[in-house]
């Protein structure tokens, strides 16, 4: 039955890559990046080809996409959303503001980029970030996840 | 005895495979209707296996129990169907499962989950009379509640029960979670209730409810298949036409409110069923 177990483990590892469900959180963005992000779901880009679904629930999500700057108020919400996501999870920061605070970095209430609050795996630059760049960022997040998965799933030993 | 075992194995293992493939094909056809390519055919299996391998985050123990109970009820009802058992028994076992899904959602304090559960109850209230009346119609025509007698009936039931088939179509639309009746939860991008009745199910429990949903799809399509049980080609054509019509309705309509759903489904569905039953009673 070892071959059967091996096939199951391989399918499980593959299914984590093939079914990334996204949670999108607008951390106080100007909505430029948010519109570009939603454009990925339209027939032009059709990210559902890759099994990507935009879910509204952190408990169902695998990848957290965050746009906009962090301030003391929404940092708690961001932390809460991150805590509610079950492992394995990855975080993608989208747009100049999400990366570093962008043009708002010197504002008195801005803490800076997303990585001031939660660990970020992939940074997608742009003001606003292009849909192609966002899709590329998600793919890179999946690659990082793939590199992490075998040790967890026990495929390396099999 | 061996035929009985075979039908049980087909029910337990074959039904979720078939249900998952139907959902995958549904997603592809829906995407094509919207000018998109759509996910691979086995995408539902990727989703379910991924959810099974996610970290366990259970809001309370009752929810896990309810997810298992929902799955077991759906599984048992499908196995009973493949064993050609009693239609009423199958229906009541399925109803127990639908209730456990609601109880699991009610056991959490999330308002999305609570409102979703209430809407799910209203959906159950809408479709259950239609399924019961369909079974009654089948009994009036064939004189038996047992599926083996229905299958051995020499004429397709559709010719005698056309209005009841339309009424069953309403129940099918609600049960498949299709627009305009996808009030409690939806397969599409998030709605006003996030994920409604499924909001607080996550990881393993969400996967269990998804697999139970595949069983229920097979069960409901099995009910539809009884309407042309004389030949398998007629059966397959009837199911394909019915399911394709469901997908068209799903894409062509918007989500409506629960008041509209109860009013419309009861007025139209019960009237259609009553007309058909009176016709049968007149001979």
Tab-separated table of C-alpha atoms in Angstrom:
chain	number	residue	atom	x	y	z
A	1	UNK	CA	0.000	0.000	0.000
A	2	UNK	CA	3.078	2.276	-0.003
A	3	UNK	CA	2.430	3.403	-3.591
A	4	UNK	CA	-1.142	4.339	-2.666
A	5	UNK	CA	0.049	6.420	0.259
A	6	UNK	CA	2.630	8.055	-2.008
A	7	UNK	CA	-0.033	8.977	-4.605
A	8	UNK	CA	-2.257	10.427	-1.884
A	9	UNK	CA	0.584	12.518	-0.433
A	10	UNK	CA	1.541	13.759	-3.873
A	11	UNK	CA	-2.066	14.712	-4.651
A	12	UNK	CA	-2.346	16.498	-1.296
A	13	UNK	CA	0.857	18.477	-1.962
A	14	UNK	CA	-0.370	19.322	-5.461
A	15	UNK	CA	-3.830	20.342	-4.270
A	16	UNK	CA	-2.292	22.977	-1.965
A	17	UNK	CA	-0.705	24.606	-5.017
A	18	UNK	CA	-3.719	24.152	-7.290
A	19	UNK	CA	-6.344	25.618	-4.973
A	20	UNK	CA	-5.199	28.955	-3.530
A	21	UNK	CA	-8.138	30.831	-2.038
A	22	UNK	CA	-7.480	34.544	-1.636
A	23	UNK	CA	-8.551	36.915	1.077
A	24	UNK	CA	-8.285	40.551	0.074
A	25	UNK	CA	-7.962	43.182	2.775
A	26	UNK	CA	-7.979	46.882	1.982
A	27	UNK	CA	-5.853	48.404	4.736
A	28	UNK	CA	-6.703	51.984	3.788
A	29	UNK	CA	-5.692	51.971	0.161
A	30	UNK	CA	-6.857	54.604	-2.379
A	31	UNK	CA	-8.741	51.708	-4.152
A	32	UNK	CA	-6.386	51.838	-7.164
A	33	UNK	CA	-4.762	48.519	-6.261
A	34	UNK	CA	-8.139	47.057	-5.211
A	35	UNK	CA	-9.640	47.723	-8.622
A	36	UNK	CA	-6.607	46.140	-10.297
A	37	UNK	CA	-6.938	43.152	-7.980
A	38	UNK	CA	-10.610	42.674	-8.834
A	39	UNK	CA	-9.697	43.000	-12.524
A	40	UNK	CA	-7.844	39.671	-12.127
A	41	UNK	CA	-11.218	37.947	-11.649
A	42	UNK	CA	-12.684	39.290	-14.914
A	43	UNK	CA	-12.736	37.279	-18.153
A	44	UNK	CA	-9.586	39.105	-19.372
A	45	UNK	CA	-7.350	37.525	-16.706
A	46	UNK	CA	-9.698	34.811	-15.303
A	47	UNK	CA	-7.664	33.636	-12.315
A	48	UNK	CA	-10.231	30.912	-11.636
A	49	UNK	CA	-8.269	28.965	-14.303
A	50	UNK	CA	-5.700	28.360	-11.556
A	51	UNK	CA	-8.316	27.455	-8.959
A	52	UNK	CA	-8.056	30.905	-7.371
A	53	UNK	CA	-11.230	32.042	-5.626
A	54	UNK	CA	-11.687	35.381	-3.898
A	55	UNK	CA	-13.190	34.395	-0.534
A	56	UNK	CA	-14.443	36.878	2.043
A	57	UNK	CA	-13.600	34.730	5.028
A	58	UNK	CA	-10.152	34.472	6.673
A	59	UNK	CA	-10.943	30.963	7.960
A	60	UNK	CA	-11.299	29.706	4.362
A	61	UNK	CA	-8.322	31.598	2.918
A	62	UNK	CA	-4.814	30.438	1.995
A	63	UNK	CA	-3.309	33.688	0.751
A	64	UNK	CA	-3.822	37.129	2.285
A	65	UNK	CA	-3.519	40.020	-0.189
A	66	UNK	CA	-3.166	43.362	1.530
A	67	UNK	CA	-3.269	46.776	-0.116
A	68	UNK	CA	-2.687	50.188	1.451
A	69	UNK	CA	-0.839	51.593	4.427
A	70	UNK	CA	-1.079	50.430	8.013
A	71	UNK	CA	-2.146	52.777	10.796
A	72	UNK	CA	-2.649	52.069	14.519
A	73	UNK	CA	-6.380	51.426	14.013
A	74	UNK	CA	-6.396	48.961	11.145
A	75	UNK	CA	-3.232	47.180	12.271
A	76	UNK	CA	-5.379	45.394	14.889
A	77	UNK	CA	-7.858	44.292	12.213
A	78	UNK	CA	-4.996	43.116	9.995
A	79	UNK	CA	-3.443	41.147	12.851
A	80	UNK	CA	-6.836	39.631	13.699
A	81	UNK	CA	-7.435	38.517	10.091
A	82	UNK	CA	-3.949	37.002	9.923
A	83	UNK	CA	-4.497	35.125	13.183
A	84	UNK	CA	-7.781	33.669	11.945
A	85	UNK	CA	-6.198	32.124	8.835
A	86	UNK	CA	-5.299	28.450	9.306
A	87	UNK	CA	-1.814	27.223	8.316
A	88	UNK	CA	-0.354	26.935	5.690
A	89	UNK	CA	-0.827	30.612	4.863
A	90	UNK	CA	1.090	33.229	2.906
A	91	UNK	CA	0.882	37.006	2.794
A	92	UNK	CA	1.286	39.150	-0.337
A	93	UNK	CA	1.672	42.923	0.058
A	94	UNK	CA	0.352	44.775	-2.995
A	95	UNK	CA	1.255	48.290	-4.176
A	96	UNK	CA	3.718	50.938	-3.029
A	97	UNK	CA	1.659	51.769	0.060
A	98	UNK	CA	1.477	48.143	1.172
A	99	UNK	CA	5.227	47.775	0.658
A	100	UNK	CA	6.527	50.800	2.517
A	101	UNK	CA	3.751	53.318	3.120
A	102	UNK	CA	4.304	54.885	-0.312
A	103	UNK	CA	3.622	58.603	-0.562
A	104	UNK	CA	1.878	58.457	2.816
A	105	UNK	CA	4.922	57.081	4.704
A	106	UNK	CA	5.617	60.409	6.447
A	107	UNK	CA	2.003	60.972	7.546
A	108	UNK	CA	1.645	61.197	11.331
A	109	UNK	CA	-0.745	58.211	11.610
A	110	UNK	CA	1.007	55.825	9.191
A	111	UNK	CA	3.074	53.007	10.661
A	112	UNK	CA	4.500	52.040	7.245
A	113	UNK	CA	4.157	48.881	5.135
A	114	UNK	CA	2.276	45.654	5.926
A	115	UNK	CA	5.447	44.013	7.209
A	116	UNK	CA	5.376	46.319	10.250
A	117	UNK	CA	2.481	44.206	11.573
A	118	UNK	CA	2.551	40.715	10.012
A	119	UNK	CA	5.283	38.739	8.195
A	120	UNK	CA	5.094	39.283	4.400
A	121	UNK	CA	6.189	36.597	1.922
A	122	UNK	CA	5.930	38.437	-1.399
A	123	UNK	CA	6.063	42.160	-2.239
A	124	UNK	CA	4.262	43.344	-5.400
A	125	UNK	CA	5.372	46.899	-6.340
A	126	UNK	CA	3.451	49.428	-8.442
A	127	UNK	CA	1.200	52.437	-8.014
A	128	UNK	CA	-1.211	50.896	-8.724
A	129	UNK	CA	0.144	47.351	-9.114
A	130	UNK	CA	-0.772	45.871	-12.516
A	131	UNK	CA	-3.049	42.795	-12.605
A	132	UNK	CA	-0.220	40.852	-14.295
A	133	UNK	CA	2.117	41.791	-11.422
A	134	UNK	CA	-0.473	40.726	-8.826
A	135	UNK	CA	-0.960	37.337	-10.519
A	136	UNK	CA	2.840	36.966	-10.669
A	137	UNK	CA	3.017	37.769	-6.960
A	138	UNK	CA	0.454	35.072	-6.132
A	139	UNK	CA	2.367	32.552	-8.287
A	140	UNK	CA	5.583	33.407	-6.435
A	141	UNK	CA	3.793	33.018	-3.117
A	142	UNK	CA	2.687	29.553	-4.264
A	143	UNK	CA	6.279	28.704	-5.243
A	144	UNK	CA	7.450	29.674	-1.761
A	145	UNK	CA	4.649	27.552	-0.326
A	146	UNK	CA	5.635	24.627	-2.551
A	147	UNK	CA	9.214	24.853	-1.303
A	148	UNK	CA	7.905	24.689	2.259
A	149	UNK	CA	5.265	21.992	1.776
A	150	UNK	CA	7.284	18.757	1.168
A	151	UNK	CA	8.901	18.763	4.593
A	152	UNK	CA	5.492	19.311	6.221
A	153	UNK	CA	3.592	16.750	4.184
A	154	UNK	CA	6.264	14.057	4.537
A	155	UNK	CA	6.762	13.747	0.771
A	156	UNK	CA	10.527	14.227	1.125
A	157	UNK	CA	10.844	10.974	3.068
A	158	UNK	CA	8.560	8.960	0.773
B	1	UNK	CA	-26.074	-10.425	-1.415
B	2	UNK	CA	-23.113	-9.606	-3.658
B	3	UNK	CA	-25.282	-7.255	-5.748
B	4	UNK	CA	-26.252	-5.511	-2.510
B	5	UNK	CA	-22.605	-5.121	-1.503
B	6	UNK	CA	-21.757	-3.831	-4.979
B	7	UNK	CA	-24.493	-1.197	-4.858
B	8	UNK	CA	-23.273	-0.100	-1.407
B	9	UNK	CA	-19.685	0.263	-2.638
B	10	UNK	CA	-20.856	2.225	-5.694
B	11	UNK	CA	-22.921	4.446	-3.408
B	12	UNK	CA	-20.097	5.126	-0.933
B	13	UNK	CA	-17.188	5.575	-3.357
B	14	UNK	CA	-18.740	6.275	-6.753
B	15	UNK	CA	-21.213	8.951	-5.666
B	16	UNK	CA	-18.678	11.531	-4.353
B	17	UNK	CA	-16.443	10.956	-7.400
B	18	UNK	CA	-19.413	11.531	-9.697
B	19	UNK	CA	-20.648	14.490	-7.632
B	20	UNK	CA	-17.208	16.136	-7.664
B	21	UNK	CA	-16.898	15.695	-11.434
B	22	UNK	CA	-20.391	17.181	-11.913
B	23	UNK	CA	-19.371	20.219	-9.846
B	24	UNK	CA	-16.136	20.529	-11.859
B	25	UNK	CA	-18.017	20.344	-15.166
B	26	UNK	CA	-20.550	22.838	-13.786
B	27	UNK	CA	-17.758	25.325	-13.012
B	28	UNK	CA	-16.267	24.942	-16.509
B	29	UNK	CA	-19.630	25.390	-18.268
B	30	UNK	CA	-20.450	28.392	-16.047
B	31	UNK	CA	-17.068	29.963	-16.899
B	32	UNK	CA	-17.623	29.387	-20.632
B	33	UNK	CA	-21.030	31.050	-20.412
B	34	UNK	CA	-19.277	34.082	-18.882
B	35	UNK	CA	-16.546	34.156	-21.554
B	36	UNK	CA	-13.887	32.628	-19.298
B	37	UNK	CA	-11.837	29.431	-19.545
B	38	UNK	CA	-12.629	28.080	-16.102
B	39	UNK	CA	-10.759	25.762	-13.717
B	40	UNK	CA	-9.655	22.183	-14.451
B	41	UNK	CA	-12.305	19.429	-14.274
B	42	UNK	CA	-10.890	17.989	-11.040
B	43	UNK	CA	-10.727	21.397	-9.291
B	44	UNK	CA	-13.359	20.379	-6.662
B	45	UNK	CA	-11.088	17.508	-5.598
B	46	UNK	CA	-8.092	19.856	-5.314
B	47	UNK	CA	-10.221	22.155	-3.139
B	48	UNK	CA	-11.513	19.359	-0.901
B	49	UNK	CA	-8.105	17.709	-0.397
B	50	UNK	CA	-6.488	21.070	0.334
B	51	UNK	CA	-9.163	21.806	2.938
B	52	UNK	CA	-8.615	18.365	4.497
B	53	UNK	CA	-4.895	19.112	4.870
B	54	UNK	CA	-5.352	22.571	6.411
B	55	UNK	CA	-4.745	23.351	10.057
B	56	UNK	CA	-7.710	22.481	12.313
B	57	UNK	CA	-9.538	25.572	13.521
B	58	UNK	CA	-12.789	24.543	15.162
B	59	UNK	CA	-15.016	27.201	16.703
B	60	UNK	CA	-16.648	24.585	18.943
B	61	UNK	CA	-16.879	20.799	19.167
B	62	UNK	CA	-20.556	20.648	18.167
B	63	UNK	CA	-19.763	22.066	14.780
B	64	UNK	CA	-17.362	19.207	14.037
B	65	UNK	CA	-19.985	16.704	15.178
B	66	UNK	CA	-22.624	18.350	12.980
B	67	UNK	CA	-20.335	18.290	9.931
B	68	UNK	CA	-19.790	14.530	10.422
B	69	UNK	CA	-23.530	13.972	10.983
B	70	UNK	CA	-24.377	15.897	7.788
B	71	UNK	CA	-21.876	13.811	5.813
B	72	UNK	CA	-23.113	10.518	7.286
B	73	UNK	CA	-26.772	11.346	6.609
B	74	UNK	CA	-25.998	12.305	2.999
B	75	UNK	CA	-23.894	9.156	2.564
B	76	UNK	CA	-26.552	6.856	4.045
B	77	UNK	CA	-29.323	8.379	1.923
B	78	UNK	CA	-27.267	7.821	-1.268
B	79	UNK	CA	-26.414	4.239	-0.256
B	80	UNK	CA	-30.111	3.570	0.439
B	81	UNK	CA	-30.907	5.013	-2.986
B	82	UNK	CA	-28.416	2.717	-4.724
B	83	UNK	CA	-29.806	-0.233	-2.717
B	84	UNK	CA	-33.203	0.689	-4.265
B	85	UNK	CA	-34.803	1.220	-0.899
B	86	UNK	CA	-37.860	3.211	0.174
B	87	UNK	CA	-38.136	6.766	-1.238
B	88	UNK	CA	-39.671	8.180	1.950
B	89	UNK	CA	-36.909	6.676	4.114
B	90	UNK	CA	-34.250	8.166	1.827
B	91	UNK	CA	-35.945	11.545	1.949
B	92	UNK	CA	-36.150	11.615	5.745
B	93	UNK	CA	-32.507	10.543	6.193
B	94	UNK	CA	-31.494	13.340	3.819
B	95	UNK	CA	-33.628	15.818	5.816
B	96	UNK	CA	-31.790	14.856	9.021
B	97	UNK	CA	-28.495	15.765	7.340
B	98	UNK	CA	-29.820	19.118	6.140
B	99	UNK	CA	-30.918	19.884	9.708
B	100	UNK	CA	-27.496	19.044	11.159
B	101	UNK	CA	-25.844	21.495	8.759
B	102	UNK	CA	-28.105	24.217	10.162
B	103	UNK	CA	-27.539	23.160	13.787
B	104	UNK	CA	-23.763	23.296	13.246
B	105	UNK	CA	-24.015	26.828	11.876
B	106	UNK	CA	-26.300	27.883	14.760
B	107	UNK	CA	-23.784	26.566	17.311
B	108	UNK	CA	-21.365	29.395	16.517
B	109	UNK	CA	-21.876	33.004	17.564
B	110	UNK	CA	-20.939	34.594	14.230
B	111	UNK	CA	-23.848	36.708	12.934
B	112	UNK	CA	-23.092	35.662	9.339
B	113	UNK	CA	-23.339	32.039	10.348
B	114	UNK	CA	-26.544	32.639	12.328
B	115	UNK	CA	-28.356	34.527	9.561
B	116	UNK	CA	-27.104	31.987	7.015
B	117	UNK	CA	-28.523	29.174	9.181
B	118	UNK	CA	-31.916	30.889	9.416
B	119	UNK	CA	-32.002	31.317	5.645
B	120	UNK	CA	-30.986	27.681	5.167
B	121	UNK	CA	-33.958	26.672	7.354
B	122	UNK	CA	-36.256	28.761	5.138
B	123	UNK	CA	-34.804	27.026	2.083
B	124	UNK	CA	-35.463	23.635	3.672
B	125	UNK	CA	-39.003	24.824	4.380
B	126	UNK	CA	-39.398	25.749	0.708
B	127	UNK	CA	-38.113	22.611	-1.003
B	128	UNK	CA	-39.114	19.781	1.342
B	129	UNK	CA	-42.893	19.896	0.553
B	130	UNK	CA	-42.056	19.728	-3.152
B	131	UNK	CA	-39.904	16.615	-2.737
B	132	UNK	CA	-42.557	14.944	-0.543
B	133	UNK	CA	-45.275	15.713	-3.119
B	134	UNK	CA	-43.051	14.336	-5.892
B	135	UNK	CA	-42.689	11.113	-3.929
B	136	UNK	CA	-46.464	11.047	-3.389
B	137	UNK	CA	-46.964	11.486	-7.138
B	138	UNK	CA	-44.597	8.602	-7.856
B	139	UNK	CA	-46.590	6.487	-5.374
B	140	UNK	CA	-49.937	7.379	-6.980
B	141	UNK	CA	-48.599	6.362	-10.393
B	142	UNK	CA	-46.636	3.201	-9.561
B	143	UNK	CA	-48.396	2.148	-6.342
B	144	UNK	CA	-45.146	1.793	-4.423
B	145	UNK	CA	-42.565	3.876	-2.546
B	146	UNK	CA	-39.778	1.387	-3.316
B	147	UNK	CA	-37.278	2.376	-5.996
B	148	UNK	CA	-37.030	-1.172	-7.378
B	149	UNK	CA	-40.752	-0.998	-8.271
B	150	UNK	CA	-40.320	2.460	-9.801
B	151	UNK	CA	-37.417	1.201	-11.913
B	152	UNK	CA	-39.460	-1.771	-13.158
B	153	UNK	CA	-42.356	0.494	-14.245
B	154	UNK	CA	-42.798	0.082	-18.012
B	155	UNK	CA	-43.458	3.723	-18.998
B	156	UNK	CA	-41.353	6.829	-18.249
B	157	UNK	CA	-42.902	8.664	-15.299
B	158	UNK	CA	-42.243	12.012	-16.987
B	159	UNK	CA	-45.303	11.602	-19.244
B	160	UNK	CA	-47.598	11.217	-16.233
B	161	UNK	CA	-45.793	13.567	-13.835
B	162	UNK	CA	-44.555	16.492	-15.999
B	163	UNK	CA	-45.630	19.252	-13.594
B	164	UNK	CA	-44.140	17.413	-10.623
B	165	UNK	CA	-40.840	17.243	-12.529
B	166	UNK	CA	-40.903	21.041	-12.881
B	167	UNK	CA	-41.690	21.332	-9.160
B	168	UNK	CA	-38.755	19.014	-8.419
B	169	UNK	CA	-36.678	21.391	-10.567
B	170	UNK	CA	-37.341	24.157	-8.005
B	171	UNK	CA	-36.132	21.841	-5.232
B	172	UNK	CA	-33.078	20.961	-7.350
B	173	UNK	CA	-32.212	24.647	-7.870
B	174	UNK	CA	-32.429	25.340	-4.138
B	175	UNK	CA	-30.507	22.211	-3.191
B	176	UNK	CA	-27.719	22.842	-5.739
B	177	UNK	CA	-27.340	26.354	-4.231
B	178	UNK	CA	-28.052	28.084	-7.538
B	179	UNK	CA	-29.366	31.595	-8.179
B	180	UNK	CA	-32.004	32.923	-7.582
B	181	UNK	CA	-32.238	30.702	-4.484
B	182	UNK	CA	-28.602	30.782	-3.224
B	183	UNK	CA	-29.555	32.807	-0.146
B	184	UNK	CA	-27.886	30.833	2.609
B	185	UNK	CA	-24.561	30.227	0.899
B	186	UNK	CA	-23.154	30.408	-2.598
B	187	UNK	CA	-20.383	28.793	-4.632
B	188	UNK	CA	-19.467	32.099	-6.221
B	189	UNK	CA	-17.395	34.968	-4.872
B	190	UNK	CA	-18.482	36.228	-1.490
B	191	UNK	CA	-22.012	37.464	-0.992
B	192	UNK	CA	-23.571	39.774	1.578
B	193	UNK	CA	-23.285	37.053	4.252
B	194	UNK	CA	-19.630	36.184	3.404
B	195	UNK	CA	-20.236	32.428	3.099
B	196	UNK	CA	-23.552	32.287	4.965
B	197	UNK	CA	-24.274	28.982	6.641
B	198	UNK	CA	-20.728	27.741	5.880
B	199	UNK	CA	-18.919	30.812	7.288
B	200	UNK	CA	-17.674	29.170	10.465
B	201	UNK	CA	-17.001	25.750	8.974
B	202	UNK	CA	-13.328	25.703	7.975
B	203	UNK	CA	-10.597	23.245	7.006
B	204	UNK	CA	-11.639	19.644	7.639
B	205	UNK	CA	-15.241	20.510	8.526
B	206	UNK	CA	-15.712	22.590	5.379
B	207	UNK	CA	-14.314	19.711	3.310
B	208	UNK	CA	-16.798	17.325	4.969
B	209	UNK	CA	-19.751	19.605	4.154
B	210	UNK	CA	-18.471	19.893	0.567
B	211	UNK	CA	-18.235	16.102	0.174
B	212	UNK	CA	-21.715	15.768	1.723
B	213	UNK	CA	-22.924	18.292	-0.866
B	214	UNK	CA	-21.562	16.031	-3.652
B	215	UNK	CA	-23.542	13.132	-2.201
B	216	UNK	CA	-26.672	15.287	-2.126
B	217	UNK	CA	-26.192	16.347	-5.760
B	218	UNK	CA	-26.050	12.681	-6.784
B	219	UNK	CA	-29.136	11.935	-4.670
B	220	UNK	CA	-31.171	14.804	-6.173
B	221	UNK	CA	-30.125	13.877	-9.717
B	222	UNK	CA	-31.063	10.301	-8.845
B	223	UNK	CA	-34.566	11.517	-7.967
B	224	UNK	CA	-34.721	13.265	-11.358
B	225	UNK	CA	-33.452	10.117	-13.095
B	226	UNK	CA	-36.458	8.143	-11.782
B	227	UNK	CA	-38.615	10.146	-14.181
B	228	UNK	CA	-37.115	8.288	-17.158
B	229	UNK	CA	-36.130	4.951	-15.680
B	230	UNK	CA	-37.093	2.815	-18.687
B	231	UNK	CA	-33.919	3.371	-20.690
B	232	UNK	CA	-30.495	4.685	-19.697
B	233	UNK	CA	-30.169	6.953	-22.760
B	234	UNK	CA	-33.417	8.726	-21.888
B	235	UNK	CA	-32.225	8.991	-18.282
B	236	UNK	CA	-28.871	10.560	-19.229
B	237	UNK	CA	-30.469	12.979	-21.712
B	238	UNK	CA	-33.063	14.043	-19.137
B	239	UNK	CA	-30.363	14.671	-16.500
B	240	UNK	CA	-28.129	16.591	-18.918
B	241	UNK	CA	-31.006	18.804	-20.052
B	242	UNK	CA	-32.166	19.408	-16.454
B	243	UNK	CA	-28.665	20.249	-15.186
B	244	UNK	CA	-27.825	22.484	-18.148
B	245	UNK	CA	-31.081	24.334	-17.550
B	246	UNK	CA	-30.037	24.796	-13.893
B	247	UNK	CA	-26.719	26.332	-15.010
B	248	UNK	CA	-28.523	28.694	-17.435
B	249	UNK	CA	-30.931	29.776	-14.676
B	250	UNK	CA	-27.991	30.262	-12.299
B	251	UNK	CA	-26.234	32.569	-14.756
B	252	UNK	CA	-29.320	34.435	-15.964
B	253	UNK	CA	-30.888	35.360	-12.610
B	254	UNK	CA	-29.913	37.458	-9.607
B	255	UNK	CA	-30.139	36.375	-5.961
B	256	UNK	CA	-33.572	37.157	-4.500
B	257	UNK	CA	-34.833	37.593	-0.941
B	258	UNK	CA	-36.189	34.797	1.243
B	259	UNK	CA	-39.730	36.278	1.238
B	260	UNK	CA	-39.792	36.129	-2.543
B	261	UNK	CA	-38.376	32.595	-2.475
B	262	UNK	CA	-41.030	31.189	-0.135
B	263	UNK	CA	-43.865	32.994	-1.908
B	264	UNK	CA	-42.726	32.006	-5.367
B	265	UNK	CA	-41.662	28.421	-4.689
B	266	UNK	CA	-44.753	27.613	-2.637
B	267	UNK	CA	-47.189	29.352	-5.002
B	268	UNK	CA	-45.712	27.940	-8.209
B	269	UNK	CA	-44.324	24.642	-6.917
B	270	UNK	CA	-47.322	23.619	-4.806
B	271	UNK	CA	-49.769	24.698	-7.545
B	272	UNK	CA	-47.909	22.643	-10.170
B	273	UNK	CA	-47.762	19.668	-7.803
B	274	UNK	CA	-51.466	19.974	-6.931
B	275	UNK	CA	-52.495	20.121	-10.602
B	276	UNK	CA	-50.441	17.027	-11.343
B	277	UNK	CA	-51.772	15.106	-8.326
B	278	UNK	CA	-55.386	15.943	-9.208
B	279	UNK	CA	-54.741	14.784	-12.762
B	280	UNK	CA	-53.314	11.496	-11.448
B	281	UNK	CA	-56.252	11.028	-9.068
B	282	UNK	CA	-58.722	11.582	-11.914
B	283	UNK	CA	-56.982	8.690	-13.674
